[in-house]
Short mmCIF file of C-alpha atoms in Angstrom, two decimals:
data_model
loop_
_atom_site.label_atom_id
_atom_site.label_comp_id
_atom_site.label_asym_id
_atom_site.label_seq_id
_atom_site.Cartn_x
_atom_site.Cartn_y
_atom_site.Cartn_z
CA UNK A 295 -88.21 23.35 -37.75
CA UNK A 296 -91.51 22.22 -39.24
CA UNK A 297 -93.17 19.25 -37.62
CA UNK A 298 -95.72 18.36 -40.28
CA UNK A 299 -98.32 15.68 -39.57
CA UNK A 300 -99.97 15.32 -42.97
CA UNK A 301 -98.90 15.96 -46.51
CA UNK A 302 -100.19 19.49 -47.02
CA UNK A 303 -103.44 18.67 -45.23
CA UNK A 304 -104.86 20.99 -42.52
CA UNK A 305 -104.06 19.72 -39.04
CA UNK A 306 -106.60 19.32 -36.25
CA UNK A 307 -106.40 20.05 -32.53
CA UNK A 308 -106.40 16.30 -31.82
CA UNK A 309 -103.53 15.59 -34.22
CA UNK A 310 -101.32 18.34 -32.84
CA UNK A 311 -102.24 17.43 -29.25
CA UNK A 312 -101.29 13.77 -29.69
CA UNK A 313 -98.06 14.61 -31.47
CA UNK A 314 -96.96 17.21 -28.94
CA UNK A 315 -97.90 14.92 -26.06
CA UNK A 316 -95.80 12.12 -27.57
CA UNK A 317 -92.87 14.48 -28.09
CA UNK A 318 -93.04 15.44 -24.41
CA UNK A 319 -93.31 11.82 -23.26
CA UNK A 320 -90.39 10.78 -25.48
CA UNK A 321 -88.31 13.71 -24.17
CA UNK A 322 -88.02 15.23 -27.63
CA UNK A 323 -89.46 18.30 -25.93
CA UNK A 324 -87.34 18.25 -22.81
CA UNK A 325 -88.46 18.94 -19.24
CA UNK A 326 -87.91 22.62 -18.52
CA UNK A 327 -87.76 23.61 -22.20
CA UNK A 328 -89.49 26.88 -23.05
CA UNK A 329 -91.94 26.76 -25.94
CA UNK A 330 -94.26 29.35 -27.43
CA UNK A 331 -97.49 29.51 -29.38
CA UNK A 332 -95.68 31.22 -32.25
CA UNK A 333 -93.04 28.50 -32.37
CA UNK A 334 -95.62 25.69 -32.47
CA UNK A 335 -97.81 27.53 -34.99
CA UNK A 336 -94.81 27.52 -37.31
CA UNK A 337 -93.73 23.94 -36.56
CA UNK A 338 -97.19 22.50 -37.23
CA UNK A 339 -98.33 25.09 -39.76
CA UNK A 340 -101.37 25.48 -37.50
CA UNK A 341 -103.52 28.37 -36.34
CA UNK A 342 -103.07 30.05 -32.98
CA UNK A 343 -106.55 28.75 -32.04
CA UNK A 344 -105.37 25.14 -32.48
CA UNK A 345 -102.11 25.62 -30.59
CA UNK A 346 -103.82 27.45 -27.73
CA UNK A 347 -106.28 24.56 -27.35
CA UNK A 348 -103.41 22.07 -27.36
CA UNK A 349 -101.47 24.07 -24.76
CA UNK A 350 -104.56 24.17 -22.52
CA UNK A 351 -105.01 20.39 -22.72
CA UNK A 352 -101.36 19.69 -21.99
CA UNK A 353 -101.45 22.15 -19.11
CA UNK A 354 -104.43 20.28 -17.63
CA UNK A 355 -102.37 17.08 -17.80
CA UNK A 356 -99.53 18.94 -16.03
CA UNK A 357 -97.22 18.25 -18.97
CA UNK A 358 -96.94 21.99 -19.65
CA UNK A 359 -96.57 24.70 -17.03
CA UNK A 360 -97.54 28.32 -17.66
CA UNK A 361 -95.69 31.00 -15.70
CA UNK A 362 -97.32 34.44 -15.92
CA UNK A 363 -94.99 37.00 -17.51
CA UNK A 364 -92.40 34.28 -18.16
CA UNK A 365 -93.96 31.95 -20.69
CA UNK A 366 -94.85 28.29 -21.19
CA UNK A 367 -92.47 25.48 -20.31
CA UNK A 368 -92.48 21.71 -20.58
CA UNK A 369 -93.16 20.64 -17.00
CA UNK A 370 -90.33 19.34 -14.89
CA UNK A 371 -90.55 15.76 -13.66
CA UNK A 372 -91.65 15.44 -10.04
CA UNK A 373 -90.07 12.21 -8.78
CA UNK A 374 -92.16 12.22 -5.60
CA UNK A 375 -95.31 12.30 -7.74
CA UNK A 376 -93.96 9.51 -9.96
CA UNK A 377 -93.21 7.42 -6.89
CA UNK A 378 -96.76 7.93 -5.58
CA UNK A 379 -98.21 6.93 -8.96
CA UNK A 380 -96.10 3.77 -9.01
CA UNK A 381 -97.28 2.85 -5.51
CA UNK A 382 -100.87 3.36 -6.66
CA UNK A 383 -100.38 1.33 -9.81
CA UNK A 384 -98.64 -1.45 -7.86
CA UNK A 385 -101.52 -1.61 -5.38
CA UNK A 386 -104.07 -1.82 -8.21
CA UNK A 387 -102.22 -4.56 -10.06
CA UNK A 388 -101.62 -6.58 -6.88
CA UNK A 389 -105.37 -6.50 -6.25
CA UNK A 390 -106.04 -7.54 -9.84
CA UNK A 391 -103.66 -10.48 -9.39
CA UNK A 392 -105.51 -11.47 -6.21
CA UNK A 393 -108.75 -11.56 -8.17
CA UNK A 394 -107.10 -13.59 -10.95
CA UNK A 395 -106.05 -16.22 -8.41
CA UNK A 396 -109.30 -16.29 -6.45
CA UNK A 397 -112.16 -15.41 -8.78
CA UNK A 398 -111.60 -16.53 -12.36
CA UNK A 399 -111.95 -20.04 -13.77
CA UNK A 400 -108.90 -22.14 -14.52
CA UNK A 401 -109.72 -22.05 -18.23
CA UNK A 402 -109.72 -18.24 -18.13
CA UNK A 403 -106.40 -18.20 -16.29
CA UNK A 404 -104.88 -20.45 -18.96
CA UNK A 405 -106.28 -18.16 -21.66
CA UNK A 406 -104.72 -15.18 -19.86
CA UNK A 407 -101.34 -16.92 -19.75
CA UNK A 408 -101.55 -17.65 -23.48
CA UNK A 409 -102.26 -13.97 -24.27
CA UNK A 410 -99.41 -12.80 -22.04
CA UNK A 411 -96.96 -15.24 -23.60
CA UNK A 412 -97.97 -14.06 -27.07
CA UNK A 413 -97.31 -10.48 -25.96
CA UNK A 414 -93.91 -11.53 -24.58
CA UNK A 415 -92.97 -13.08 -27.91
CA UNK A 416 -93.55 -9.73 -29.59
CA UNK A 417 -91.58 -7.94 -26.86
CA UNK A 418 -88.55 -10.08 -27.72
CA UNK A 419 -88.17 -8.18 -30.99
CA UNK A 420 -87.29 -5.09 -28.93
CA UNK A 421 -84.84 -6.75 -26.51
CA UNK A 422 -81.76 -4.89 -27.78
CA UNK A 423 -83.47 -1.52 -28.09
CA UNK A 424 -81.76 1.34 -26.24
CA UNK A 425 -84.82 3.61 -26.13
CA UNK A 426 -88.36 3.14 -24.84
CA UNK A 427 -89.84 3.65 -28.28
CA UNK A 428 -93.48 3.76 -29.29
CA UNK A 429 -93.61 0.14 -30.46
CA UNK A 430 -92.32 -1.28 -27.20
CA UNK A 431 -94.34 1.21 -25.17
CA UNK A 432 -97.53 -0.15 -26.76
CA UNK A 433 -96.59 -3.76 -25.96
CA UNK A 434 -95.66 -2.84 -22.39
CA UNK A 435 -99.00 -1.07 -21.93
CA UNK A 436 -100.86 -3.94 -23.58
CA UNK A 437 -99.17 -6.47 -21.27
CA UNK A 438 -100.56 -4.77 -18.18
CA UNK A 439 -103.93 -4.14 -19.84
CA UNK A 440 -104.30 -7.89 -20.59
CA UNK A 441 -103.85 -8.61 -16.89
CA UNK A 442 -106.35 -5.96 -15.80
CA UNK A 443 -108.90 -6.89 -18.48
CA UNK A 444 -108.88 -10.53 -17.37
CA UNK A 445 -110.97 -9.58 -14.33
CA UNK A 446 -112.95 -6.87 -16.12
CA UNK A 447 -111.21 -4.01 -14.35
CA UNK A 448 -110.60 -2.10 -17.58
CA UNK A 449 -112.20 1.02 -16.08
CA UNK A 450 -109.24 1.22 -13.72
CA UNK A 451 -107.00 1.69 -16.75
CA UNK A 452 -109.26 4.48 -17.99
CA UNK A 453 -109.32 6.18 -14.57
CA UNK A 454 -105.53 6.09 -14.32
CA UNK A 455 -104.80 6.82 -17.99
CA UNK A 456 -103.88 10.50 -17.74
CA UNK A 457 -101.80 10.35 -14.53
CA UNK A 458 -99.93 7.34 -15.89
CA UNK A 459 -98.62 9.47 -18.77
CA UNK A 460 -96.13 10.82 -16.24
CA UNK A 461 -94.89 7.27 -15.62
CA UNK A 462 -94.40 6.85 -19.37
CA UNK A 463 -92.20 9.95 -19.42
CA UNK A 464 -90.24 8.68 -16.42
CA UNK A 465 -89.83 5.31 -18.17
CA UNK A 466 -88.10 7.10 -21.05
CA UNK A 467 -85.61 8.60 -18.59
CA UNK A 468 -85.24 5.21 -16.89
CA UNK A 469 -84.50 3.34 -20.14
CA UNK A 470 -82.19 6.05 -21.50
CA UNK A 471 -80.10 5.73 -18.34
CA UNK A 472 -79.85 1.95 -18.17
CA UNK A 473 -80.88 0.61 -21.60
CA UNK A 474 -82.97 -1.88 -19.67
CA UNK A 475 -85.57 -3.06 -22.16
CA UNK A 476 -84.13 -6.56 -21.74
CA UNK A 477 -84.61 -6.27 -17.98
CA UNK A 478 -88.21 -5.09 -18.41
CA UNK A 479 -88.94 -8.13 -20.57
CA UNK A 480 -87.50 -10.46 -17.92
CA UNK A 481 -89.58 -8.73 -15.22
CA UNK A 482 -92.69 -9.31 -17.35
CA UNK A 483 -91.68 -12.93 -17.82
CA UNK A 484 -91.30 -13.39 -14.05
CA UNK A 485 -94.90 -12.18 -13.59
CA UNK A 486 -96.19 -14.63 -16.21
CA UNK A 487 -94.20 -17.54 -14.75
CA UNK A 488 -95.63 -16.86 -11.29
CA UNK A 489 -99.16 -16.89 -12.71
CA UNK A 490 -98.37 -20.16 -14.54
CA UNK A 491 -97.06 -21.66 -11.31
CA UNK A 492 -100.20 -20.57 -9.49
CA UNK A 493 -98.09 -18.61 -6.99
CA UNK A 494 -99.96 -15.46 -5.97
CA UNK A 495 -97.35 -14.20 -3.52
CA UNK A 496 -94.59 -14.48 -6.11
CA UNK A 497 -96.73 -12.82 -8.77
CA UNK A 498 -97.48 -9.85 -6.50
CA UNK A 499 -93.82 -9.58 -5.53
CA UNK A 500 -92.83 -9.61 -9.21
CA UNK A 501 -95.30 -6.83 -10.02
CA UNK A 502 -94.02 -4.73 -7.11
CA UNK A 503 -90.38 -5.24 -8.19
CA UNK A 504 -91.25 -4.37 -11.79
CA UNK A 505 -92.81 -1.06 -10.74
CA UNK A 506 -90.24 -0.01 -8.15
CA UNK A 507 -87.30 1.03 -10.34
CA UNK A 508 -87.58 4.67 -9.31
CA UNK A 509 -86.21 3.93 -5.84
CA UNK A 510 -82.87 2.81 -7.28
CA UNK A 511 -82.65 5.13 -10.30
CA UNK A 512 -83.79 8.50 -8.92
CA UNK A 513 -80.33 9.62 -7.74
CA UNK A 514 -78.70 8.50 -10.98
CA UNK A 515 -81.33 10.31 -13.04
CA UNK A 516 -80.93 13.55 -11.08
CA UNK A 517 -77.16 13.35 -11.40
CA UNK A 518 -77.24 12.89 -15.18
CA UNK A 519 -80.21 15.16 -15.97
CA UNK A 520 -80.48 17.62 -13.05
CA UNK A 521 -82.33 20.14 -15.22
CA UNK A 522 -85.22 17.68 -15.81
CA UNK A 523 -86.47 17.46 -12.23
CA UNK A 524 -88.21 19.55 -9.60
CA UNK A 525 -86.13 20.40 -6.56
#
């Protein structure tokens, strides 16, 4: 099947990389699925040079795994790694919340709340969605970025950007299992309400709860999609 990016225009390494990465994150290319350079050359109408570069980049991100003599496969999901990433992200965002409550001016906190509420309004359009699609994914990411940017910790987002791709892929499994976009929105709202109420402890607890879904969903995920996960 062809997976064209432009109307009869030559594709670039960056275009194919971004599209293949998104297909992996959205589970269109499933964990454990075998793919080949020839297959992707045909799908994207791209040269072997382009596809090889893309495979190398995705391998560096640990989204593809190359087995000598066996071929290239979409990497399985390592739930222990996901859990560690979520602990790391929770720790970072709890610290950011501490700085919001202790270091920024009241006027800046009110401005932050306004931005978060505006983001929440846009999230409401996705409340009944059954998949973690690109539109909601952007709003979800933006929500957390607004919080981090409020204390000028945007470099933390850049540092964590590549590892957090694995959380995005897990989130697609998570949402496909429980259809819980509505729940994610309410978890975001709980964070905003705690900030509005000037309650640091509640805000940190809300962030931790929001990022801890793996502990309750891991067994369900492995039962429904056993082929997706490392042993």
